[in-house]
PDB file of C-alpha atoms in Angstrom:
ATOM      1  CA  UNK M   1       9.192 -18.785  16.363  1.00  0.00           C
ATOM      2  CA  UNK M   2      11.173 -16.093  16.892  1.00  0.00           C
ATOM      3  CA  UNK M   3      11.438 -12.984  15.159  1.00  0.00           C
ATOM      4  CA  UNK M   4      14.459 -10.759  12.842  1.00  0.00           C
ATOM      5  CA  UNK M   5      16.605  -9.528  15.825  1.00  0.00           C
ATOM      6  CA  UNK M   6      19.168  -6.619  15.001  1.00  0.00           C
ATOM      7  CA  UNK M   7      21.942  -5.515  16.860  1.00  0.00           C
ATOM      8  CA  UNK M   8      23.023  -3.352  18.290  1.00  0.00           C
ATOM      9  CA  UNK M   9      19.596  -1.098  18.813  1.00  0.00           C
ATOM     10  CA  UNK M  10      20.899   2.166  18.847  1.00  0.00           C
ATOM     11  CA  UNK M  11      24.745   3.306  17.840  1.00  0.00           C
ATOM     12  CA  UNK M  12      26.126   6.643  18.012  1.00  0.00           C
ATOM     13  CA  UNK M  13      29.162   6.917  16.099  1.00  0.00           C
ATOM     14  CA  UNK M  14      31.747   9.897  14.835  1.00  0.00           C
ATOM     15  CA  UNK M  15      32.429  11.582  11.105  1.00  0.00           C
ATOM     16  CA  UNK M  16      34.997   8.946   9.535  1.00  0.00           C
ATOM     17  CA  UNK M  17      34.030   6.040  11.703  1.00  0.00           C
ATOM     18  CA  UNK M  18      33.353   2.631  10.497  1.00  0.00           C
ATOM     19  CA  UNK M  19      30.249   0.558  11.944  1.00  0.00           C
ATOM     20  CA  UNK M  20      28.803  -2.929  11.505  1.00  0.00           C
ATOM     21  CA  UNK M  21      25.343  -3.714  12.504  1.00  0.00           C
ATOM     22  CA  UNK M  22      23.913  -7.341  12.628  1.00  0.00           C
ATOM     23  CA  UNK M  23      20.577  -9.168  11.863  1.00  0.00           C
ATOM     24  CA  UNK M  24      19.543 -12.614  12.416  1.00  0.00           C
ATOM     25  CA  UNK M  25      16.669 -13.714  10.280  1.00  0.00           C
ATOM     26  CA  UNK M  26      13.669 -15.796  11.235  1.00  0.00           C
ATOM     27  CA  UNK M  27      15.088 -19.180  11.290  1.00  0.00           C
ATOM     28  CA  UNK M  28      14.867 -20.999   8.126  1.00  0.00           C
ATOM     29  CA  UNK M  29      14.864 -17.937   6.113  1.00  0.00           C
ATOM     30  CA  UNK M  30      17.356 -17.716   4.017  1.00  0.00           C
ATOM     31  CA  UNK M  31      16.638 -13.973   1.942  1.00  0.00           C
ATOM     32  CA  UNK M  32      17.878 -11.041   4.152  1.00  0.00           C
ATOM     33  CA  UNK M  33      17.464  -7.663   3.646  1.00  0.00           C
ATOM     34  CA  UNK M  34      18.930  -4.388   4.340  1.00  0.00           C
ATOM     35  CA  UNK M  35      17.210  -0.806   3.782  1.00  0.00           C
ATOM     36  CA  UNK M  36      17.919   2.591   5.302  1.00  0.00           C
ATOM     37  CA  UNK M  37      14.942   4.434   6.396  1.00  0.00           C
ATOM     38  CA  UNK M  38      15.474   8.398   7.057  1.00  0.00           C
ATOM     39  CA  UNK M  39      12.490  11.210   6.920  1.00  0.00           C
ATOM     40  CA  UNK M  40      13.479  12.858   4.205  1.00  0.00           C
ATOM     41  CA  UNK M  41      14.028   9.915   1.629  1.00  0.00           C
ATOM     42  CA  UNK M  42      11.861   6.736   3.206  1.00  0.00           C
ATOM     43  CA  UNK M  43      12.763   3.362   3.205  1.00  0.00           C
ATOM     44  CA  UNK M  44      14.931   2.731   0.357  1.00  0.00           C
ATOM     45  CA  UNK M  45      16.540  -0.283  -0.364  1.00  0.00           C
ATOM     46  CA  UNK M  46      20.467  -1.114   0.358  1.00  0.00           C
ATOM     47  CA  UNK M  47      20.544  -4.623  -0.847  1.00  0.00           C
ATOM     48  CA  UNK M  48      19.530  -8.362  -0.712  1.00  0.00           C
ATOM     49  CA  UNK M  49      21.687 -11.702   0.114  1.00  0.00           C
ATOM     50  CA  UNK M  50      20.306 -14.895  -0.559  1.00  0.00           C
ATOM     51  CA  UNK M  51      22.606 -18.206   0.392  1.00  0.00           C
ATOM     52  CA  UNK M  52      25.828 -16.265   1.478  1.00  0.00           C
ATOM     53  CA  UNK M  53      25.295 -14.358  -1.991  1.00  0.00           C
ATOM     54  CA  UNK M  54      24.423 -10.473  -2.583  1.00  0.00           C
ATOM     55  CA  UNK M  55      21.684 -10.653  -5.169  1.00  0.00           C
ATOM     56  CA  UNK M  56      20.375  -7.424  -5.393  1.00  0.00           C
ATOM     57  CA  UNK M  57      22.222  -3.800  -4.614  1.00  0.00           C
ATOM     58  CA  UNK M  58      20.465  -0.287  -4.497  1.00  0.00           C
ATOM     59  CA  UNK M  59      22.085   2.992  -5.439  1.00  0.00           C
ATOM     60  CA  UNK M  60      24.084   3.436  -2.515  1.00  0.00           C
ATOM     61  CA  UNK M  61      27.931   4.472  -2.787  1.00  0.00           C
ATOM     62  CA  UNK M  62      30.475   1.426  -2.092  1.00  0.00           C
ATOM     63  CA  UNK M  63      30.793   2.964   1.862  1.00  0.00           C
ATOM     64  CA  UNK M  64      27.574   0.304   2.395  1.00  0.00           C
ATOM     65  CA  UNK M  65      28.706  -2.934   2.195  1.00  0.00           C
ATOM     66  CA  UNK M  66      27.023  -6.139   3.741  1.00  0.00           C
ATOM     67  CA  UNK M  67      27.969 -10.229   3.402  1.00  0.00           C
ATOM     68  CA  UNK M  68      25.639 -13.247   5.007  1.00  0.00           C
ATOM     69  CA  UNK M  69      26.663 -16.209   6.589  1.00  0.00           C
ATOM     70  CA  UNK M  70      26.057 -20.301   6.342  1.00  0.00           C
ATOM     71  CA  UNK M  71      23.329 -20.164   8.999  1.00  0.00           C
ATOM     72  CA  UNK M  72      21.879 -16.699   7.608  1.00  0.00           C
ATOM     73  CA  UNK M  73      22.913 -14.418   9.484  1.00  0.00           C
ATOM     74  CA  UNK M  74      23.807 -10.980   7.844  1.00  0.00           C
ATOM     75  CA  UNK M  75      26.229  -7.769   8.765  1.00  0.00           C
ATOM     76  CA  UNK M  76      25.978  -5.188   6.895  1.00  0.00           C
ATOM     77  CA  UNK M  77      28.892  -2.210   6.711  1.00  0.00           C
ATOM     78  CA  UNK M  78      29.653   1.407   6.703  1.00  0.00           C
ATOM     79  CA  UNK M  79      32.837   2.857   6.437  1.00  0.00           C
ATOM     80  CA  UNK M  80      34.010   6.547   6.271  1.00  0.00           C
ATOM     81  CA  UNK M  81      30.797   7.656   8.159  1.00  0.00           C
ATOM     82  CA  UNK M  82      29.361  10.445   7.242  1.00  0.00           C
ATOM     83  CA  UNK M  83      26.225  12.214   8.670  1.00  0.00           C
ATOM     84  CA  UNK M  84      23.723  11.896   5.958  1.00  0.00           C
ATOM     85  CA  UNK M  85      24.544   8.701   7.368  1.00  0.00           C
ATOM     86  CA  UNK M  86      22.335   9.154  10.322  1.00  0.00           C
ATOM     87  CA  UNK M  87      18.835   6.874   9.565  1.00  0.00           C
ATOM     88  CA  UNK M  88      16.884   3.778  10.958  1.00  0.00           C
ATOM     89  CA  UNK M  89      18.804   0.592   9.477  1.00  0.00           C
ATOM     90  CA  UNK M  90      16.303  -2.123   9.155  1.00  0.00           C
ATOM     91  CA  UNK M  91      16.489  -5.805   7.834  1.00  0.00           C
ATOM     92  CA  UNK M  92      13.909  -8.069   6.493  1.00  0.00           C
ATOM     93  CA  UNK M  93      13.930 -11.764   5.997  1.00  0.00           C
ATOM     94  CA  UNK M  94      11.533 -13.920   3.573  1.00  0.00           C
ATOM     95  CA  UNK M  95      11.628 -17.493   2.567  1.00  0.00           C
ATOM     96  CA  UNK M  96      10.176 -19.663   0.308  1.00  0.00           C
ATOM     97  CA  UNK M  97       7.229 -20.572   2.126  1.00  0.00           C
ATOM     98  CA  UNK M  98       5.569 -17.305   1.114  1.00  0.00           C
ATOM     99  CA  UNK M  99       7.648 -17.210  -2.294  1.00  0.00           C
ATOM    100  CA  UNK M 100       9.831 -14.629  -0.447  1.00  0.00           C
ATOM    101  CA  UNK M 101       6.670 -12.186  -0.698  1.00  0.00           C
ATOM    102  CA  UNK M 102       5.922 -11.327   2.627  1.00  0.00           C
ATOM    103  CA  UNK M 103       9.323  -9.744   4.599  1.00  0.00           C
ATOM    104  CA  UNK M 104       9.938  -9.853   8.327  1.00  0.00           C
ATOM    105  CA  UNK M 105      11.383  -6.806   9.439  1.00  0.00           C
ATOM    106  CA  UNK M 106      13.174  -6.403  12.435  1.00  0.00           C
ATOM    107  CA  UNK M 107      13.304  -3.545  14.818  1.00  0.00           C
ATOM    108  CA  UNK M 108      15.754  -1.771  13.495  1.00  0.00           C
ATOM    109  CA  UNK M 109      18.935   0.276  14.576  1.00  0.00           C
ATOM    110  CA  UNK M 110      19.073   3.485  15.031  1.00  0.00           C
ATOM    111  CA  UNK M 111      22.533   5.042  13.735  1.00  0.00           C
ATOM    112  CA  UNK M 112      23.355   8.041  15.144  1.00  0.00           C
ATOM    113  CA  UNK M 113      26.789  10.036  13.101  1.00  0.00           C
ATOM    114  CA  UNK M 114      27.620  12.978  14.874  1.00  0.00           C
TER     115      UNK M 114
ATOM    116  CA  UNK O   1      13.852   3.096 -11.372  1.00  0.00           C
ATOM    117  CA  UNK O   2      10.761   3.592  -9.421  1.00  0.00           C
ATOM    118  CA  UNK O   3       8.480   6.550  -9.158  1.00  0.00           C
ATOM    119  CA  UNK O   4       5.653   5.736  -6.447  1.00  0.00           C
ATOM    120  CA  UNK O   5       2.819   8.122  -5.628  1.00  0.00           C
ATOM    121  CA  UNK O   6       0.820   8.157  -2.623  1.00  0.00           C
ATOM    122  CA  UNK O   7      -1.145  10.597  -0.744  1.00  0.00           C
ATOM    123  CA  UNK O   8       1.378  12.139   2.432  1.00  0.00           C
ATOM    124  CA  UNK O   9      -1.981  12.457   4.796  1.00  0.00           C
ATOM    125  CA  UNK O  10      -5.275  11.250   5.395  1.00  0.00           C
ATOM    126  CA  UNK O  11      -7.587  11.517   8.019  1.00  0.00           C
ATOM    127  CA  UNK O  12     -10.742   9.648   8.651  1.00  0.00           C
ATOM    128  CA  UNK O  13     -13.290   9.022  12.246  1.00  0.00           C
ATOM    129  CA  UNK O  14     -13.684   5.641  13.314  1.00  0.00           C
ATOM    130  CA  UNK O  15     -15.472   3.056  12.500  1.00  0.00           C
ATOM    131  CA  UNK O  16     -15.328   4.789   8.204  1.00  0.00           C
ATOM    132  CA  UNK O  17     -13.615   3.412   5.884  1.00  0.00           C
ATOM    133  CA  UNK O  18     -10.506   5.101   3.603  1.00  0.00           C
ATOM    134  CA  UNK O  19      -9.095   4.024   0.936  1.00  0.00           C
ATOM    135  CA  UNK O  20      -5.234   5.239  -0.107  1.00  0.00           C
ATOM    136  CA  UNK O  21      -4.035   5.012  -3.643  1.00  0.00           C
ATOM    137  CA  UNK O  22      -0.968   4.217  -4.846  1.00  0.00           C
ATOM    138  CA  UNK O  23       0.125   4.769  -8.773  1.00  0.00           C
ATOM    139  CA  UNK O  24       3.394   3.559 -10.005  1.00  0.00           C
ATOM    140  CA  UNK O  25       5.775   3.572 -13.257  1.00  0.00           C
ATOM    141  CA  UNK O  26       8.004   0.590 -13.577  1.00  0.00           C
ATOM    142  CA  UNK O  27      10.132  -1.254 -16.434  1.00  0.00           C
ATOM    143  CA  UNK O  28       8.970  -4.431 -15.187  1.00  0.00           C
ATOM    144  CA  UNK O  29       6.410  -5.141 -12.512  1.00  0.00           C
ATOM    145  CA  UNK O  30       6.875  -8.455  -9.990  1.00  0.00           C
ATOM    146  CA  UNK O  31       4.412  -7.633  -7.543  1.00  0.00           C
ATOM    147  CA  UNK O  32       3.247  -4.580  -5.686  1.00  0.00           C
ATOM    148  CA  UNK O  33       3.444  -4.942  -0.842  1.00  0.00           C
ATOM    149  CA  UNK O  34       1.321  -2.765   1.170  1.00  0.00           C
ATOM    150  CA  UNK O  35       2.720  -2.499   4.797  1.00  0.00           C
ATOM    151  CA  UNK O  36       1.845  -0.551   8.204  1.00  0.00           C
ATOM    152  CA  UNK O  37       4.411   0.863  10.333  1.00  0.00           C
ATOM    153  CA  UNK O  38       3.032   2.456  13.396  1.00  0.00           C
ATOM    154  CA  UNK O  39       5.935   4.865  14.541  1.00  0.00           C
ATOM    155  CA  UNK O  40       9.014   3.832  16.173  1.00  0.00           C
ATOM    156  CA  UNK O  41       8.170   0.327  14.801  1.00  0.00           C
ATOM    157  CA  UNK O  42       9.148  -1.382  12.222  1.00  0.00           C
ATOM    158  CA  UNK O  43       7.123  -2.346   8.776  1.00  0.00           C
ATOM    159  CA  UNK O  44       4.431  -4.835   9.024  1.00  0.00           C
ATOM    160  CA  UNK O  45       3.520  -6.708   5.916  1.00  0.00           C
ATOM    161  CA  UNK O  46      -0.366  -6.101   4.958  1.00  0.00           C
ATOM    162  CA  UNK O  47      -0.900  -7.296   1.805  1.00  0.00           C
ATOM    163  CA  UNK O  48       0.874  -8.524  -2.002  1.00  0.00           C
ATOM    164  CA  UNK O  49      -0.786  -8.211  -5.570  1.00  0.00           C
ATOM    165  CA  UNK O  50       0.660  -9.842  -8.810  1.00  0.00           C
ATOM    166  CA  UNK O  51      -2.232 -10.063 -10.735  1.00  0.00           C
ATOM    167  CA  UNK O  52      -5.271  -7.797 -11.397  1.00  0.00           C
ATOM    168  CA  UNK O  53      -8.214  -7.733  -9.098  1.00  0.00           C
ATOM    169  CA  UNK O  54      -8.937  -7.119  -5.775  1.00  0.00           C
ATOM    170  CA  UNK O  55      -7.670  -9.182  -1.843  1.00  0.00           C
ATOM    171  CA  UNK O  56      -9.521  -9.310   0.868  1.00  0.00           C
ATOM    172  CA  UNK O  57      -8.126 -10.143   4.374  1.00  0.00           C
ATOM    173  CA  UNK O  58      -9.871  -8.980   6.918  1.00  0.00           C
ATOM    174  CA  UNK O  59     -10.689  -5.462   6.782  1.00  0.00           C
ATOM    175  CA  UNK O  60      -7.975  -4.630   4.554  1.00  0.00           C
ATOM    176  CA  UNK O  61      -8.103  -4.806   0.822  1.00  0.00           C
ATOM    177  CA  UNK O  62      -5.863  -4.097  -1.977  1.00  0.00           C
ATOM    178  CA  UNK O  63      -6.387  -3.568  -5.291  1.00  0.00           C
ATOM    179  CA  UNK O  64      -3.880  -3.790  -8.255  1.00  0.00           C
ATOM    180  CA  UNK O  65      -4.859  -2.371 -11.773  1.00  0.00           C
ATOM    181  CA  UNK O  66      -1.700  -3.076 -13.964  1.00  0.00           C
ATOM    182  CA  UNK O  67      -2.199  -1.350 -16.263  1.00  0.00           C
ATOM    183  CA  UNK O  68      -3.138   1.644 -14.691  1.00  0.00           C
ATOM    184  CA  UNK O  69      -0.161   1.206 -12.603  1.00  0.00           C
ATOM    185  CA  UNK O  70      -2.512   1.737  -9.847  1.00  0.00           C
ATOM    186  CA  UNK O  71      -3.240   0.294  -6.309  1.00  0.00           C
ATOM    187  CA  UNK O  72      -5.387   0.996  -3.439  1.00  0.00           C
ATOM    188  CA  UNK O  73      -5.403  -0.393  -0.415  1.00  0.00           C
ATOM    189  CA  UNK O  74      -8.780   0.019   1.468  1.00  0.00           C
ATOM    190  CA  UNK O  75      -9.284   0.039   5.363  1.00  0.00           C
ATOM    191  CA  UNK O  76     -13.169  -0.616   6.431  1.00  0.00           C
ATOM    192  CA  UNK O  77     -14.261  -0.165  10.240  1.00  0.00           C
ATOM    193  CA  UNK O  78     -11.331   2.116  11.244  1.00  0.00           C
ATOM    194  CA  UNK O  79     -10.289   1.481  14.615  1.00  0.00           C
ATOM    195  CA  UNK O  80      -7.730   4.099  16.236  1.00  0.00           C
ATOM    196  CA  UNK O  81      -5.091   1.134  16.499  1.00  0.00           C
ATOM    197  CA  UNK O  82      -5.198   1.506  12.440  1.00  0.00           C
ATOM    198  CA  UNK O  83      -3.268   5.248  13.001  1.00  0.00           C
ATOM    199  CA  UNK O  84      -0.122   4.831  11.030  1.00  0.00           C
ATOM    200  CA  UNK O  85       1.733   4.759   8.104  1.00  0.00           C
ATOM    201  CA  UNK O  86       0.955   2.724   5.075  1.00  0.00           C
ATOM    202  CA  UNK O  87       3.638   1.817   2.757  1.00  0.00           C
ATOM    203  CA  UNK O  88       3.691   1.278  -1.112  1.00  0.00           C
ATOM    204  CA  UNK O  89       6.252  -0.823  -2.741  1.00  0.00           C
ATOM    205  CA  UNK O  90       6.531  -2.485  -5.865  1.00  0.00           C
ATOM    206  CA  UNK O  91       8.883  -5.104  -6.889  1.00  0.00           C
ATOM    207  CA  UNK O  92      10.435  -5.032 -10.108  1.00  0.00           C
ATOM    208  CA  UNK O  93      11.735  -8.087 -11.929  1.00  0.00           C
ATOM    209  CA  UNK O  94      15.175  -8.025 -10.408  1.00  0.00           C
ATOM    210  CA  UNK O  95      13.525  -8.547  -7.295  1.00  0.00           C
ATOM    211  CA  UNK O  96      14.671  -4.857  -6.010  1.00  0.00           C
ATOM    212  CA  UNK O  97      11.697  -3.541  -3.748  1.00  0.00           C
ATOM    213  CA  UNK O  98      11.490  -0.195  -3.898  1.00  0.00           C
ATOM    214  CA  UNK O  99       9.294   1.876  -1.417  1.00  0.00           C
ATOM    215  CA  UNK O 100       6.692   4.820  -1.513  1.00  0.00           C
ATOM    216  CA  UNK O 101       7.197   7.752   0.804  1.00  0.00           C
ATOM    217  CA  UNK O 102       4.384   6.420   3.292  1.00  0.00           C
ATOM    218  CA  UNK O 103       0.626   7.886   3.516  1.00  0.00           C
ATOM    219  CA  UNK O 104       0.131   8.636   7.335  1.00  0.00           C
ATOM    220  CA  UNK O 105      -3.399   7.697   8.396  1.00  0.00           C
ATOM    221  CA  UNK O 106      -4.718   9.309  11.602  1.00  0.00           C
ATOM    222  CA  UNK O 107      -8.016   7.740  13.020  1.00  0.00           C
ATOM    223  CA  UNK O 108     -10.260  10.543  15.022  1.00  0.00           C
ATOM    224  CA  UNK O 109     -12.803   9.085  17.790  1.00  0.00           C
TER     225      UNK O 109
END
């Protein structure tokens, strides 16, 4: 089975910008994930979609954005970059199976605001 | 909110064992994770605890004292591909997983 895959792997992007990064869960999971992992604050959570719905949201202004799709697949978005923005974007996926207790993370991207 | 404690550092030989502690405050508690990232990787899920009591997979344990608000998770027979960090994260009722600052764990020959 193949694993969460996020793309792109690394981005590199200007003050202002806007960027969407993907992630396609394990198939058949249908919870997705997103948290931002930096050195000075961990991983901290951005939010959760279950069945094309956001069920969960962390304290992050309303620049982070994210939606899922019918087969899963998530995006999450940043607008008006800025370069506290800078950090290792992962996404997890969980399904029932475990009772959505053991997350998948993928490999990550690494966003780069300059 | 969350506020998650755990050691920044520890350092043990191989073949010891270490334990790293974890203590918590929460509103409501769903559940406290234990997972290994080795750097540049991502997370690796090691371990979940609901109840009281100690798991046992493998040569990893974790134990979850409620309340305490405490958890350990133990690593027996170090082996220098167990060098990384270990993550603490509890779970509140809303399902929001919040995430300890990491306790690195370097393994010395």
């Amino acid at each position: 089975k193949a694993g969460v895959t996020q793309t792109p792997r690394y981005l590199i992007k200007t003050r202002g910008q806007q960027v969407t990064l993907s992630c396609s869960p394990i198939s058949g999971h249908r919870s997705v994930s997103w948290y931002q992992q930096t050195p000075g604050q961990g991983l901290q959570f951005l939010f959760e979609y279950f069945s094309e719905t956001q069920r969960n949201k962390g304290n992050f202004p309303g620049r982070f954005s994210g939606r899922q799709f019918s087969n899963s697949r998530s995006e999450m978005n940043v607008s008006t970059l800025e370069l506290g923005d800078s950090a290792l974007y992962l996404c997890a996926s969980s399904s029932e199976m475990t009772g959505y207790n053991e997350q998948f993370f993928g490999p990550g991207t690494r966003l780069t605001v300059l | 909110g969350q506020n998650i404690d755990q050691p920044t550092e520890m350092t043990a030989t191989e073949g010891a064992i270490v334990q790293i502690n974890c203590t918590y405050q929460t509103s409501g508690f769903n559940g406290l994770f234990w997972y290994q990232q080795h750097a540049g990787e991502a997370p690796t899920f090691l371990s979940y605890n609901v109840l009281d009591g100690l798991e046992e997979k493998g040569r990893f344990s974790s134990f979850l004292s409620r309340s305490k608000g405490y958890s350990y998770l133990l690593l027996k027979e170090l082996q220098m591909k167990d060098s990384a960090s270990y993550l603490c994260a509890v779970r509140e009722n809303d399902y929001k997983l919040s995430f300890g600052a990491g306790t690195t764990v370097t393994v010395r020959a």
